[in-house]
């Protein structure tokens, strides 16, 4: 499965240990789902969607999405148009929430120093191999298992189960 988009880098103060409380602050947890993107990074990067300027690939460091288990943080990113997050590592609950909601995720060491992932670069990420290719070259991350790619391809675990109720056995 291939995901394409333009890269946007998190600012250095949010690079590592990005907490879900920062992605979507608690006062906005109860807003209607289609509006969650309006409040992404509200306390640190107001106007996040505009800051993305059409980019759909967010690049971060270690422990992206650590903290509380709020799936609304993933939904907020999706509502902003983010289709892929590339990071050195993810908080485990964020990783599962991301996949279950259809957000593509790649673990890739040394994200900050990868020429292929320059800010503003158009990239192509092959989830089956973990390889991200851009004008600056290629970077090799961890591939996703076929089951996880099927969940992302379907737009999340609920759409996958609705499409094929026997998928869970």
Rosetta silent file (secondary structure, phi, psi, omega in degrees, C-alpha in Angstrom):
SEQUENCE: XXXXXXXXXXXXXXXXXXXXXXXXXXXXXXXXXXXXXXXXXXXXXXXXXXXXXXXXXXXXXXXXXXXXXXXXXXXXXXXXXXXXXXXXXXXXXXXXXXXXXXXXXXXXXXXXXXXXXXXXXXXXXXXXXXXXXXXXXXXXXXXXXXXXXXXXXXXXXXXXXXXXXXXXX
SCORE:     score description
SCORE:     0.000 S_00000001
   1 L     0.000  129.151 -178.029    0.000    0.000    0.000 S_00000001
   2 E  -107.437  133.388  174.380    1.415    3.365   -1.081 S_00000001
   3 E  -120.637  129.639 -179.676    0.659    6.667    0.680 S_00000001
   4 E  -117.888  151.311  176.481    1.736    9.924   -0.971 S_00000001
   5 E   174.844 -179.178  179.024    1.886   13.447    0.368 S_00000001
   6 E  -102.252  138.427 -174.282    3.885   16.519    1.276 S_00000001
   7 E   -83.945  137.788  172.084    6.001   16.471    4.454 S_00000001
   8 E  -128.378  130.368 -178.836    5.463   18.839    7.397 S_00000001
   9 E   -94.639  137.109  169.665    7.870   18.820   10.364 S_00000001
  10 L   -64.893  146.476  174.321    6.796   19.288   13.954 S_00000001
  11 L   -64.576  155.570 -173.360    8.604   22.214   15.587 S_00000001
  12 H   -57.457  -33.881 -178.870   11.609   21.210   17.703 S_00000001
  13 H   -70.485  -14.777  178.231    9.839   21.881   21.017 S_00000001
  14 H  -112.894    5.637 -171.730    7.198   19.276   20.086 S_00000001
  15 L   -60.972  -52.281 -177.585    9.523   16.835   18.290 S_00000001
  16 L  -106.457  151.833  177.070    9.914   14.193   21.021 S_00000001
  17 L    55.339   45.244  178.504    7.374   12.939   23.557 S_00000001
  18 L   -73.734  111.810 -174.886    4.440   14.572   21.789 S_00000001
  19 E   -82.201  144.996  176.779    1.546   13.997   24.157 S_00000001
  20 H   -61.670  -25.503  176.523   -2.001   13.384   22.939 S_00000001
  21 H   -67.209  -25.791  175.675   -3.029   16.190   25.321 S_00000001
  22 H   -80.397  -41.078  179.217   -0.967   18.534   23.133 S_00000001
  23 H   -60.379  -47.607  176.918   -2.416   17.148   19.889 S_00000001
  24 E  -138.263  100.972 -179.143   -5.960   17.684   21.184 S_00000001
  25 L   -60.856  148.769 -173.291   -6.285   19.548   24.501 S_00000001
  26 H   -55.755  -32.570  179.764   -8.911   18.224   26.903 S_00000001
  27 H   -61.725  -15.933 -175.321  -11.377   21.142   26.604 S_00000001
  28 H  -105.614    9.080 -177.519  -12.037   20.056   23.001 S_00000001
  29 L   -65.835  -24.688 -174.966  -12.665   16.346   23.560 S_00000001
  30 L  -102.410    6.048  177.529  -16.435   16.763   23.363 S_00000001
  31 L   -71.190  155.176  179.138  -16.705   18.881   20.223 S_00000001
  32 L   -56.868  141.613 -174.910  -18.441   17.188   17.264 S_00000001
  33 H   -50.512  -43.739 -179.582  -16.080   14.862   15.418 S_00000001
  34 H   -63.075  -14.657 -178.698  -16.072   16.846   12.133 S_00000001
  35 H  -100.160   -3.116 -175.647  -14.796   19.874   14.103 S_00000001
  36 H   -57.632  -38.585 -179.751  -11.931   18.148   15.962 S_00000001
  37 H   -60.073  -28.079  178.829   -9.362   19.287   13.405 S_00000001
  38 H   -63.695  -21.088 -174.973  -10.188   22.913   14.206 S_00000001
  39 H  -112.360    5.901  178.174   -8.732   22.367   17.672 S_00000001
  40 E   -60.344  130.907  178.312   -5.651   20.268   16.859 S_00000001
  41 L    56.530   25.595 -173.282   -2.613   21.668   18.693 S_00000001
  42 L   -50.897  -38.876 -176.807   -4.818   24.576   19.813 S_00000001
  43 L   -85.268  -13.124 -176.275   -2.607   25.533   22.766 S_00000001
  44 L  -120.847  -35.549 -178.666    0.731   25.207   20.941 S_00000001
  45 L  -135.988   66.290 -179.114    0.125   25.646   17.200 S_00000001
  46 L   -54.726  144.147 -177.196   -3.173   27.509   16.723 S_00000001
  47 L    71.868   36.419 -175.348   -4.403   27.253   13.147 S_00000001
  48 H   -54.959  -43.866 -178.331   -2.664   23.905   12.676 S_00000001
  49 H   -59.017  -42.941  178.380   -4.561   23.048    9.475 S_00000001
  50 H   -66.575  -36.467  178.215   -3.430   26.320    7.888 S_00000001
  51 H   -63.274  -33.854  178.437    0.129   25.704    9.078 S_00000001
  52 H   -62.291  -32.518  177.160    0.084   22.364    7.253 S_00000001
  53 L    50.033   46.349  177.630   -0.523   24.331    4.042 S_00000001
  54 L    89.701   -8.250  178.096   -1.681   21.231    2.176 S_00000001
  55 L   -70.138  146.604 -179.925    0.867   18.849    3.686 S_00000001
  56 L  -127.426   -0.198  179.478   -0.530   15.463    4.699 S_00000001
  57 E  -115.529  114.799 -179.950    2.576   13.723    6.075 S_00000001
  58 E   -99.157  132.536 -179.099    3.603   14.758    9.591 S_00000001
  59 E  -110.508  129.877  179.990    7.156   14.029   10.693 S_00000001
  60 L  -139.003 -175.405 -176.251    8.034   13.657   14.368 S_00000001
  61 L  -103.358 -130.450 -176.766   10.574   12.156   16.725 S_00000001
  62 L   -89.447  148.690  172.691   10.377    9.617   19.525 S_00000001
  63 L    61.453   38.865  178.646    7.276    8.663   21.486 S_00000001
  64 E   -63.438  127.114  177.521    4.810   10.421   19.158 S_00000001
  65 L    80.629   25.650  176.905    1.331   10.317   20.701 S_00000001
  66 E   -70.411  174.885  176.175    2.350    9.343   24.220 S_00000001
  67 L    99.065 -147.539 -173.060    0.053   10.098   27.133 S_00000001
  68 L   -67.805  163.240 -171.468   -3.635    9.487   27.516 S_00000001
  69 L   -90.540   32.831 -176.318   -5.539    7.089   25.306 S_00000001
  70 L   -74.278  113.965  177.299   -7.724    9.663   23.583 S_00000001
  71 L   -70.217  -17.176  178.427   -8.618    8.483   20.115 S_00000001
  72 H   -61.898  -26.231  177.531   -9.851   12.019   19.429 S_00000001
  73 H   -62.820  -42.915  177.080   -6.190   13.040   18.950 S_00000001
  74 H   -66.022  -45.455  179.967   -5.988   10.727   15.934 S_00000001
  75 H   -60.026  -37.614  178.284   -9.373   11.909   14.669 S_00000001
  76 H   -62.806  -43.738  177.919   -8.202   15.530   14.935 S_00000001
  77 H   -61.964  -45.066  178.569   -5.145   14.771   12.772 S_00000001
  78 H   -60.812  -41.213  179.458   -7.312   12.986   10.208 S_00000001
  79 H   -64.422  -26.096  177.582   -9.742   15.918   10.158 S_00000001
  80 L   -80.735   -6.813 -178.854   -6.788   18.222    9.366 S_00000001
  81 L    97.584    6.846  177.528   -5.954   16.110    6.307 S_00000001
  82 L   -73.141  127.288  179.394   -3.054   14.167    7.807 S_00000001
  83 L  -113.689  -15.794 -177.673   -2.854   10.744    6.137 S_00000001
  84 E  -149.093  135.499  170.370    0.557    9.558    7.369 S_00000001
  85 E  -118.267  127.359  175.868    2.710   10.127   10.438 S_00000001
  86 E  -112.830  122.645 -178.671    6.371    9.139   10.249 S_00000001
  87 E  -146.907  161.999  178.085    8.145    9.063   13.605 S_00000001
  88 L   -66.552  -37.980  176.094   11.011    7.276   15.321 S_00000001
  89 L  -157.937  162.925 -178.073    8.555    5.675   17.730 S_00000001
  90 E  -126.550  150.169  166.573    4.937    5.981   18.832 S_00000001
  91 L   -60.940  136.899 -172.072    3.085    5.726   22.095 S_00000001
  92 H   -61.369  -39.499 -179.400    1.625    2.202   21.958 S_00000001
  93 H   -70.386  -40.812  177.226   -1.991    3.249   22.475 S_00000001
  94 H   -59.783  -42.179 -178.937   -1.699    6.050   19.899 S_00000001
  95 H   -58.522  -48.933 -179.984   -0.227    3.556   17.422 S_00000001
  96 H   -67.580  -42.051  177.087   -3.183    1.171   17.765 S_00000001
  97 H   -59.718  -43.064  179.524   -5.725    4.003   17.789 S_00000001
  98 H   -58.793  -51.429  179.184   -4.108    5.423   14.659 S_00000001
  99 H   -61.709  -45.784 -177.150   -4.260    2.164   12.774 S_00000001
 100 H   -64.099  -22.276  178.736   -7.767    1.360   13.998 S_00000001
 101 L  -100.918    1.851  174.230   -8.981    4.742   12.738 S_00000001
 102 L    93.081   14.331  177.519   -7.211    4.451    9.373 S_00000001
 103 L   -89.406  124.174  178.355   -4.173    6.693    9.926 S_00000001
 104 E   -74.109  138.104 -177.153   -1.043    5.340    8.245 S_00000001
 105 E  -136.971  135.456  175.467    1.986    5.204   10.556 S_00000001
 106 E  -130.102  128.899  171.483    5.624    4.361    9.882 S_00000001
 107 E   -86.732  125.690 -176.130    8.346    3.910   12.492 S_00000001
 108 L  -144.546  118.641 -178.445   11.578    5.216   11.024 S_00000001
 109 L   -67.440  147.534  174.920   14.861    5.764   12.906 S_00000001
 110 L    65.428   38.245 -174.735   16.647    9.108   12.620 S_00000001
 111 H   -55.161  -39.007 -174.683   13.686   11.013   11.207 S_00000001
 112 H   -63.805  -28.897 -173.684   15.280   14.425   11.761 S_00000001
 113 H  -106.123   19.063 -178.348   18.322   13.611    9.606 S_00000001
 114 L   -92.978  111.206 -179.936   16.613   11.912    6.652 S_00000001
 115 H   -59.009  -29.986 -179.837   17.111   13.920    3.408 S_00000001
 116 H   -65.567  -19.469 -174.336   14.150   12.105    1.830 S_00000001
 117 H  -110.711   35.937  178.852   11.893   13.670    4.476 S_00000001
 118 L   -64.547  145.269  178.024   12.744   17.344    4.035 S_00000001
 119 L   -58.043  132.493 -179.884    9.977   19.765    4.983 S_00000001
 120 L    86.557   -6.658 -179.271    7.840   20.519    1.936 S_00000001
 121 L   -76.096  143.012  171.225    9.104   17.480    0.020 S_00000001
 122 E   -83.069  131.709 -178.692    6.689   15.253   -1.827 S_00000001
 123 E  -130.157  160.228  174.253    7.112   11.682   -0.642 S_00000001
 124 E  -127.800  124.273 -177.846    5.795    8.250   -1.404 S_00000001
 125 E  -115.550  124.184  176.703    5.638    5.755    1.461 S_00000001
 126 E   -96.036  106.159 -176.378    5.269    2.024    0.874 S_00000001
 127 L   -65.868  -25.775 -178.089    3.677    0.668    4.033 S_00000001
 128 L   -75.015  -23.864  179.089    4.474   -2.927    3.045 S_00000001
 129 L  -112.326  -18.988 -176.048    8.231   -2.260    2.983 S_00000001
 130 L    80.510    7.133 -177.143    8.474    0.787    5.257 S_00000001
 131 E   -88.887  128.623  176.830   10.414    2.632    2.550 S_00000001
 132 E  -111.353  126.178 -177.026    9.763    6.352    2.136 S_00000001
 133 E  -117.988  132.974  176.379   11.000    7.899   -1.108 S_00000001
 134 E  -142.905 -177.282 -179.388   11.390   11.598   -1.836 S_00000001
 135 L   -57.882  -34.328 -177.980   13.503   13.905   -3.964 S_00000001
 136 L   -80.771    1.789  179.506   16.302   13.675   -1.374 S_00000001
 137 E   126.323 -152.740 -179.907   16.509    9.877   -1.565 S_00000001
 138 E  -126.611  155.117  176.285   14.984    7.025    0.388 S_00000001
 139 E  -134.188  139.734 -175.680   14.613    6.204    4.044 S_00000001
 140 E  -109.008  115.701  176.158   13.888    2.758    5.419 S_00000001
 141 L  -108.042 -166.264 -179.832   11.407    2.341    8.245 S_00000001
 142 L   -88.296  129.271  177.360    9.538   -0.626    9.639 S_00000001
 143 L   -69.485  156.285  174.946    6.981   -2.243    7.343 S_00000001
 144 L   -96.533  142.314  175.046    3.435   -2.788    8.528 S_00000001
 145 L   -62.472  155.188 -177.603    1.945   -6.279    8.558 S_00000001
 146 H   -55.288  -39.886 -179.784   -0.669   -7.021    5.904 S_00000001
 147 H   -59.260  -43.773  179.566   -3.459   -7.063    8.506 S_00000001
 148 H   -67.214  -38.599  177.188   -2.625   -3.507    9.583 S_00000001
 149 H   -64.013  -38.041  177.626   -2.441   -2.326    5.972 S_00000001
 150 H   -62.451  -38.219  177.650   -5.876   -3.828    5.334 S_00000001
 151 H   -63.791  -46.173 -179.987   -7.257   -1.836    8.273 S_00000001
 152 H   -64.405  -45.839 -179.286   -5.737    1.395    6.910 S_00000001
 153 H   -57.223  -36.586 -179.113   -6.866    0.641    3.346 S_00000001
 154 H   -77.827  -11.348 -176.842  -10.449    0.190    4.588 S_00000001
 155 L    92.181   12.730  178.767  -10.330    3.515    6.438 S_00000001
 156 L   132.065  171.274 -175.976  -10.180    1.897    9.867 S_00000001
 157 H   -71.265  -36.551  179.474  -11.158   -1.258   11.688 S_00000001
 158 H   -65.374  -47.434  175.616  -14.892   -0.492   11.824 S_00000001
 159 H   -60.474  -35.160  178.545  -15.213    0.032    8.061 S_00000001
 160 H   -62.668  -45.107 -179.182  -13.170   -3.153    7.525 S_00000001
 161 H   -68.392  -36.554  177.882  -15.510   -5.198    9.708 S_00000001
 162 H   -64.825  -38.690  178.687  -18.574   -3.630    8.065 S_00000001
 163 H   -67.358  -37.229 -173.642  -17.186   -4.555    4.629 S_00000001
 164 L  -143.492   85.262 -176.431  -16.362   -8.095    5.690 S_00000001
 165 H   -59.671  -20.641 -178.463  -17.992   -9.258    8.937 S_00000001
 166 H   -82.646   -4.541 -176.646  -16.144  -12.582    8.732 S_00000001
 167 H   -60.457  -27.551  179.405  -12.752  -10.854    8.944 S_00000001
 168 H   -90.908    0.151  174.730  -12.743  -11.351   12.711 S_00000001
 169 L    85.019    0.000    0.000  -13.557  -15.008   12.398 S_00000001
